[in-house]
mmCIF file of C-alpha atoms and ligand atoms in Angstrom:
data_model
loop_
_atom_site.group_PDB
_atom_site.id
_atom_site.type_symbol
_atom_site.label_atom_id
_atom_site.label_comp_id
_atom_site.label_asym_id
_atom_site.label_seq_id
_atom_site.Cartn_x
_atom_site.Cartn_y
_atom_site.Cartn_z
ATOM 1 C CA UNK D 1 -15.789 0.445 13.998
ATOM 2 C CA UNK D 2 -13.993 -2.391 15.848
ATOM 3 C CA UNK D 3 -14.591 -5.456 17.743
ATOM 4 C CA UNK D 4 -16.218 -4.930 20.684
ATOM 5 C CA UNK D 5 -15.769 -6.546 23.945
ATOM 6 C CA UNK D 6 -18.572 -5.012 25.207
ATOM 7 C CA UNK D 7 -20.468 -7.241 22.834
ATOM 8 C CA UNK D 8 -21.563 -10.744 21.969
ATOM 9 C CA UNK D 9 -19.321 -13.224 20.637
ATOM 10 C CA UNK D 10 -21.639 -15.244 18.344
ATOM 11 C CA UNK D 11 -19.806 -18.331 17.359
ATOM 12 C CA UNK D 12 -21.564 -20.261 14.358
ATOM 13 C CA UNK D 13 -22.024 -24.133 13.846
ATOM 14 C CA UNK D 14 -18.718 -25.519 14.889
ATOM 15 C CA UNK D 15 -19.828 -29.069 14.398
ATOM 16 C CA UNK D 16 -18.142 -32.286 13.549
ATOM 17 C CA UNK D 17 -20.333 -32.492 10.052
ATOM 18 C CA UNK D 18 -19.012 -29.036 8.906
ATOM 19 C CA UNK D 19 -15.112 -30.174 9.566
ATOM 20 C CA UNK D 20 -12.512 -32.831 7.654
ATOM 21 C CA UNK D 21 -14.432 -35.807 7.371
ATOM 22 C CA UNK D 22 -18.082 -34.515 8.356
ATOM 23 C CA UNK D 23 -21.150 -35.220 5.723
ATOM 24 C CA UNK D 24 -21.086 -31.367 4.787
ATOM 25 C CA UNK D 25 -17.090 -30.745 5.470
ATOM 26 C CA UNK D 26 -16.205 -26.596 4.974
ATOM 27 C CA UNK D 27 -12.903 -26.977 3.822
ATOM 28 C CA UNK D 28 -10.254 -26.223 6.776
ATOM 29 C CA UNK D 29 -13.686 -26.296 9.444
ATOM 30 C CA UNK D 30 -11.784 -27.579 11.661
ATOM 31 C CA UNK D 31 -8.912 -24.869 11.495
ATOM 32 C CA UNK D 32 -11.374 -21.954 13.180
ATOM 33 C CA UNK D 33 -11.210 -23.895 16.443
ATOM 34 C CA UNK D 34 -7.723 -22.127 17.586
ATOM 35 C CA UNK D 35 -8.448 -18.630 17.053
ATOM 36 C CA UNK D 36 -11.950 -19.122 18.337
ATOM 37 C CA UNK D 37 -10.784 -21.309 21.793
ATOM 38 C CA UNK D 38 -8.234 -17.301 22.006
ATOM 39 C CA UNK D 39 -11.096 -15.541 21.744
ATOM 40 C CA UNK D 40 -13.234 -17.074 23.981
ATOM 41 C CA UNK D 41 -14.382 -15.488 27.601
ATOM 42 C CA UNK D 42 -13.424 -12.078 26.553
ATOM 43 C CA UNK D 43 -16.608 -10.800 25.345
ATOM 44 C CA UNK D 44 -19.668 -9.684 27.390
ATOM 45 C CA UNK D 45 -21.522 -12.284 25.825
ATOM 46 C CA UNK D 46 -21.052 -15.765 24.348
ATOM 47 C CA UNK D 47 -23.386 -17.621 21.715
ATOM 48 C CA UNK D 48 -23.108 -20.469 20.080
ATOM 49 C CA UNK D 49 -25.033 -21.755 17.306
ATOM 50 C CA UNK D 50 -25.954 -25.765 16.424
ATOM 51 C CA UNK D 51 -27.482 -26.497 12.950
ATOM 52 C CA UNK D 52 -29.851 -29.430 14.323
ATOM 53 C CA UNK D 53 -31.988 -31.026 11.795
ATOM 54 C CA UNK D 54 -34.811 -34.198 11.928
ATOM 55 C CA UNK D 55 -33.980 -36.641 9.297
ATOM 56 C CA UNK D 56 -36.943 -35.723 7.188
ATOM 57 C CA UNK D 57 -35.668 -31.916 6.563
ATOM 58 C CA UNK D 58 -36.323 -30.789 3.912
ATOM 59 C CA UNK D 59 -32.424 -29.087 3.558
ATOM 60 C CA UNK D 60 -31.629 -32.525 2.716
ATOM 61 C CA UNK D 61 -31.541 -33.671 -0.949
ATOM 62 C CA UNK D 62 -32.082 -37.103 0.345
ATOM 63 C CA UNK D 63 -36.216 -36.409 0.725
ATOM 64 C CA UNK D 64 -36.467 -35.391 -2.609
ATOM 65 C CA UNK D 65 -36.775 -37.251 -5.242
ATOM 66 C CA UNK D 66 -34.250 -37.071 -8.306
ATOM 67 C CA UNK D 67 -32.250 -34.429 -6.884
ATOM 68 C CA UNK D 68 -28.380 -34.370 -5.889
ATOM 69 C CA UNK D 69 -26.509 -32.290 -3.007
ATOM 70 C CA UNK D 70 -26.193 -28.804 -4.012
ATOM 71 C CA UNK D 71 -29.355 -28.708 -6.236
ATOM 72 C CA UNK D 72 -31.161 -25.886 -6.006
ATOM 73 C CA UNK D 73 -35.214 -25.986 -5.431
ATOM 74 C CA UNK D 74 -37.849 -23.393 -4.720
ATOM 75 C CA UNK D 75 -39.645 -23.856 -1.128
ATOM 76 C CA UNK D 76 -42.819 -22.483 0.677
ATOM 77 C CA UNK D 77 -40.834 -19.479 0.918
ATOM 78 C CA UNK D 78 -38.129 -19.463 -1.762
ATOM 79 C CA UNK D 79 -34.957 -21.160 -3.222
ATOM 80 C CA UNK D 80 -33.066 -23.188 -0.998
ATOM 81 C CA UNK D 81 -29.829 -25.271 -1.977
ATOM 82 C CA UNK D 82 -30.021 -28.631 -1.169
ATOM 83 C CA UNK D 83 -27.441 -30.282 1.143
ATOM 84 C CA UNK D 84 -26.245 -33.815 1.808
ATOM 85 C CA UNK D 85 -27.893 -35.194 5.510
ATOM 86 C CA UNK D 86 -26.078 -33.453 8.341
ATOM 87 C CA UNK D 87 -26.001 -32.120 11.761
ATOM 88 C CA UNK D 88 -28.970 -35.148 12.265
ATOM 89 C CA UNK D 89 -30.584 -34.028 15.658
ATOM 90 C CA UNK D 90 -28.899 -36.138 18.823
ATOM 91 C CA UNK D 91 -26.038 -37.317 16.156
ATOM 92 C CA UNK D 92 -21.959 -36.984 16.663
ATOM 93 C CA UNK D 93 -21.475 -34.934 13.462
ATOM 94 C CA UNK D 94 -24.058 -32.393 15.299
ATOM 95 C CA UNK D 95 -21.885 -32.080 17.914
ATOM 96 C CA UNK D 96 -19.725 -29.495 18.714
ATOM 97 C CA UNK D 97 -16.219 -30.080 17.758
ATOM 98 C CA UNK D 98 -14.710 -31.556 21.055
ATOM 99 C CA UNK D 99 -11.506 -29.591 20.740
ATOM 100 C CA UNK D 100 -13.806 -25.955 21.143
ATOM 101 C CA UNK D 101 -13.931 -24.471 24.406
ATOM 102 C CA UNK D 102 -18.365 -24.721 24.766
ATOM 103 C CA UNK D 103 -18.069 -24.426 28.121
ATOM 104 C CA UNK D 104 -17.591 -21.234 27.489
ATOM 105 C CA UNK D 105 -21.335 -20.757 25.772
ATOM 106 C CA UNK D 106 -23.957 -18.373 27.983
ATOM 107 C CA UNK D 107 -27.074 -20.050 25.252
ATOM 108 C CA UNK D 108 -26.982 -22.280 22.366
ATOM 109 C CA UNK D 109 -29.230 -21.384 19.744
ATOM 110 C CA UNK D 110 -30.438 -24.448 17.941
ATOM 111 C CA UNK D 111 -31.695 -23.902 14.527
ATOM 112 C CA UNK D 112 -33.260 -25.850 11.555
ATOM 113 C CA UNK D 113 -35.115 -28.092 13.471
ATOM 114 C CA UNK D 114 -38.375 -27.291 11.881
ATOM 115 C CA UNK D 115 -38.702 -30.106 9.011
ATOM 116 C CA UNK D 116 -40.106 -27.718 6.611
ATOM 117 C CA UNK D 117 -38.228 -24.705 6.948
ATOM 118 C CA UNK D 118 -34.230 -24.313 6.927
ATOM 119 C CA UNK D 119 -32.158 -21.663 9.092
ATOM 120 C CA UNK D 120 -29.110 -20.585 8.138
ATOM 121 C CA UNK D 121 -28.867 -17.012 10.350
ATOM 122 C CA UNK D 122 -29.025 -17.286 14.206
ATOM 123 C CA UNK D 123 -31.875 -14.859 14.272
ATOM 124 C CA UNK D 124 -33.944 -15.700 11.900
ATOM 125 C CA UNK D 125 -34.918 -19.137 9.905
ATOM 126 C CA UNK D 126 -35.011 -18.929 5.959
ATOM 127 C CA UNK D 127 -38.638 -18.055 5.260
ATOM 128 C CA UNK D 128 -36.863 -14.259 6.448
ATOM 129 C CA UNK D 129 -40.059 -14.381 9.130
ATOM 130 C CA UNK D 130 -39.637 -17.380 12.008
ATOM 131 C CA UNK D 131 -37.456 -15.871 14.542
ATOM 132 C CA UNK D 132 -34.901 -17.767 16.656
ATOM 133 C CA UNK D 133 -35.178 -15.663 19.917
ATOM 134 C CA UNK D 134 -31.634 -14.317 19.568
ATOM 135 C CA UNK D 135 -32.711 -10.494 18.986
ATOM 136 C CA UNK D 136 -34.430 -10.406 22.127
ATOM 137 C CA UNK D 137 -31.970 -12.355 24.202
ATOM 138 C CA UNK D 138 -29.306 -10.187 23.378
ATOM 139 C CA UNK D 139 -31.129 -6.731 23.740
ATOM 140 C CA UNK D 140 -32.461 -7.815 26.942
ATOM 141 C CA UNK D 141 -29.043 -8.550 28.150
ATOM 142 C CA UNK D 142 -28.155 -4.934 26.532
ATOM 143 C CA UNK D 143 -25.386 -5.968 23.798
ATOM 144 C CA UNK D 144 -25.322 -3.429 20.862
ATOM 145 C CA UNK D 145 -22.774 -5.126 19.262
ATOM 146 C CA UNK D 146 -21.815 -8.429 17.533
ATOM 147 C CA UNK D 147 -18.694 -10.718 16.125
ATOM 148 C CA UNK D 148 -19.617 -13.180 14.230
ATOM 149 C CA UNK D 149 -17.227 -16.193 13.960
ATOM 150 C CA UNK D 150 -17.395 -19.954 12.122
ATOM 151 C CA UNK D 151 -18.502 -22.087 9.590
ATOM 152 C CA UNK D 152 -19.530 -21.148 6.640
ATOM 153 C CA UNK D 153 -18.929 -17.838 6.039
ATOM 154 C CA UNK D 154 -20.714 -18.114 2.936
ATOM 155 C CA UNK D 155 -23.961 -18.985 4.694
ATOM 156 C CA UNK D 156 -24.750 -19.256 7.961
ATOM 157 C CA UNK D 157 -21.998 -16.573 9.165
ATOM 158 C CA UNK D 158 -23.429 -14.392 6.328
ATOM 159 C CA UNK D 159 -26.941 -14.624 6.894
ATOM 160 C CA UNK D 160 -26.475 -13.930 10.284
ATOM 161 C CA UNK D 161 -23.939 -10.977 10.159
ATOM 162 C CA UNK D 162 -26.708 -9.380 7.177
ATOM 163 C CA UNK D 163 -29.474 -10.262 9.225
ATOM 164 C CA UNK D 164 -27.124 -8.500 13.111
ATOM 165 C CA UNK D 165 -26.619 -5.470 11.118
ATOM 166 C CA UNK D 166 -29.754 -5.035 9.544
ATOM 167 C CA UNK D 167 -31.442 -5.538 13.319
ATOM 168 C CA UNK D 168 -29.289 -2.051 14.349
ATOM 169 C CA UNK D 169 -25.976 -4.294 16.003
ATOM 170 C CA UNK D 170 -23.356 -3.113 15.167
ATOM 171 C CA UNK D 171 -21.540 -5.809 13.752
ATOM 172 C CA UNK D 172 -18.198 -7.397 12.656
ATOM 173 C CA UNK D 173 -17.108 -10.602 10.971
ATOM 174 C CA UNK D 174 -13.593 -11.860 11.916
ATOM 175 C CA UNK D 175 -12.390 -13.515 8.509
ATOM 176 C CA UNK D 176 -9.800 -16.149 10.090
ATOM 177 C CA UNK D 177 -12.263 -17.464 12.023
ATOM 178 C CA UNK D 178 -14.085 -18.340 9.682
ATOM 179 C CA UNK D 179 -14.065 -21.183 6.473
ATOM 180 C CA UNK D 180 -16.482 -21.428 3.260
ATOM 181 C CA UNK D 181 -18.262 -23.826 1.486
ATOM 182 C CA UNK D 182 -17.757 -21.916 -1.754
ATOM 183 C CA UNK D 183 -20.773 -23.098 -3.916
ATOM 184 C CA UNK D 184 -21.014 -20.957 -7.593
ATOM 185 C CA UNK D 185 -19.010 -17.856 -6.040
ATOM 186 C CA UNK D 186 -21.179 -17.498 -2.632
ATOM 187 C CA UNK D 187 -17.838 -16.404 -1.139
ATOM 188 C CA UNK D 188 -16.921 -13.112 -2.825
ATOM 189 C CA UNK D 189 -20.552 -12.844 -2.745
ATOM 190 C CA UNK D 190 -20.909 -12.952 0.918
ATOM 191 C CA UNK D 191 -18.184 -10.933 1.205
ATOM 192 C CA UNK D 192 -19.737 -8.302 -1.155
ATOM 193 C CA UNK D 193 -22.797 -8.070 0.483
ATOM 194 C CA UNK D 194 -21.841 -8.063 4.135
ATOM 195 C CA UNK D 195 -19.530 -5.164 3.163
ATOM 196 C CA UNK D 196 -22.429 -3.012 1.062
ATOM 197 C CA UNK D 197 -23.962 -4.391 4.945
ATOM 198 C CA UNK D 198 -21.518 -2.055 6.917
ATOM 199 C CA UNK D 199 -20.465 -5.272 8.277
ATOM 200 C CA UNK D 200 -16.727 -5.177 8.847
ATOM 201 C CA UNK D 201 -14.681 -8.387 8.049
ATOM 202 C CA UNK D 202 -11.353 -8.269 9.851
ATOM 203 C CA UNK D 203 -8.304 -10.064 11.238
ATOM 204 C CA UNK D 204 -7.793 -11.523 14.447
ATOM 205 C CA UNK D 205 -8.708 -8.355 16.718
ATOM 206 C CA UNK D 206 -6.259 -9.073 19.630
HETATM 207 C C1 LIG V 1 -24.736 -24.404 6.932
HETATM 208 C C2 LIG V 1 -25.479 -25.258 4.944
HETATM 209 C C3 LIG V 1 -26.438 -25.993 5.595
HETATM 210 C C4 LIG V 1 -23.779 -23.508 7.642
HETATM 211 C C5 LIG V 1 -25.706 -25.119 7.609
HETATM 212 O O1 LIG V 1 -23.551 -23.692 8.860
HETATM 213 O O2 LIG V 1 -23.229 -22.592 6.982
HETATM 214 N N1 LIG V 1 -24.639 -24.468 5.602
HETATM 215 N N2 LIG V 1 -26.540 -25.921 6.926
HETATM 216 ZN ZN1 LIG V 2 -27.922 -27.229 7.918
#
C-alpha cells in the first residue's frame, strides 16, 4: 500500500492555536506547512479540517471548576482530556495558518462546535456516534483512499486515520507532515495503534 493520488488528501487542523505561540502550540506545528503547501493539488481530493469551538466547550478546562489543562474527566460519553481555550469559533488562533495553501481546500470540515461533545477525528465527534458528514462526502465523490496529514498526530490525525481505516479507506499517515502534542506517551501510542490499524505511516511520498 502507498499513497494514493487517486485519493483524498485530508489535511488536519493547521491553525494558528496549534503552532509556536498558539494557546494549544504542537511543538514544531508550524513546520508541517512546507511539506503540506508540496503536496497540495495533487490528489483527487482535498480536505481540510478546523477544530472550531464556542467558548463554553466543554474541551476546555476553563468551564470546569478546579481542574487544570491536561486533566483528565469522564463525559456523557467517556474520558476526555481537558485542554487550555483554543481554536475559539470566529477567532485568529482558529484560523488557518496564513502561510498554508487553503485555497487549495474542495470542503472544510468544521468540528467541535457542539458545546457538549468534543471531536477530535474528521468523521466522527468523540461520543464514537455524531458523524461529521465526511464518510459520505467522500464516497459520493468515489475516493477509496486517504492521507492523512497535520496536527496532532497524537489525536486528531490519529483518531481520524483509526476511524478512515476502520470505515474500509484505505489509508496512510505521512509522518513529516505531521507534529504531536505528546501527553503521557500518546505518541508511540498512536503510532502503535494506527499500525495494529493497517494504517501506514510514511515519509514524504514524492
Ligand atoms: C486537537 C486537542 C484538542 C488536535 C484538537 O487537533 O489534535 N487536539 N483539539
Ligand atoms: Zn480542540
Amino acid at each position: 500500500m502507498a499513497v494514493s493520488f487517486d485519493g483524498a488528501l485530508i489535511v488536519v487542523d493547521v491553525q494558528n492555536d496549534f503552532c509556536t505561540g498558539g494557546a494549544l502550540a504542537v511543538p514544531g506545528g508550524e513546520e508541517v506547512v512546507e511539506p503540506i503547501n508540496s503536496l497540495l493539488g495533487k490528489f483527487a481530493a482535498t480536505v481540510f479540517t478546523q477544530d472550531w469551538h464556542p467558548p463554553n466547550h466543554a474541551s476546555f478546562a476553563s468551564n470546569h471548576s478546579s481542574k487544570t489543562p491536561f486533566d483528565s474527566i469522564e463525559l456523557e460519553y467517556g474520558p476526555q482530556v481537558l485542554w487550555p481555550d483554543h481554536c475559539v469559533i470566529g477567532s485568529n488562533g482558529a484560523q488557518f495558518r496564513c502561510d498554508l495553501k487553503d485555497d487549495c481546500a474542495d470542503l472544510v470540515i468544521r468540528k467541535g462546535f457542539r458545546p457538549t461533545i468534543d471531536s477530535y477525528s474528521a468523521f466522527f465527534e468523540n461520543d464514537r456516534n455524531t458523524p461529521t458528514g465526511l464518510e459520505g462526502y467522500l464516497q459520493t465523490r468515489g475516493i477509496r483512499s486517504v492521507c492523512i496529514v497535520g496536527l496532532a498526530l497524537d489525536y486528531c490525525v490519529r483518531f481520524s486515520a483509526v476511524d478512515a481505516a476502520t470505515l474500509g479507506f484505505s489509508t496512510t499517515v505521512v509522518e513529516c507532515a505531521c507534529r504531536e502534542i505528546d501527553l503521557d506517551n500518546s505518541g508511540a501510542d498512536a503510532r502503535s495503534e494506527m499500525r495494529e490499524c493497517g494504517i501506514e505511516l510514511t515519509g514524504m511520498p514524492i
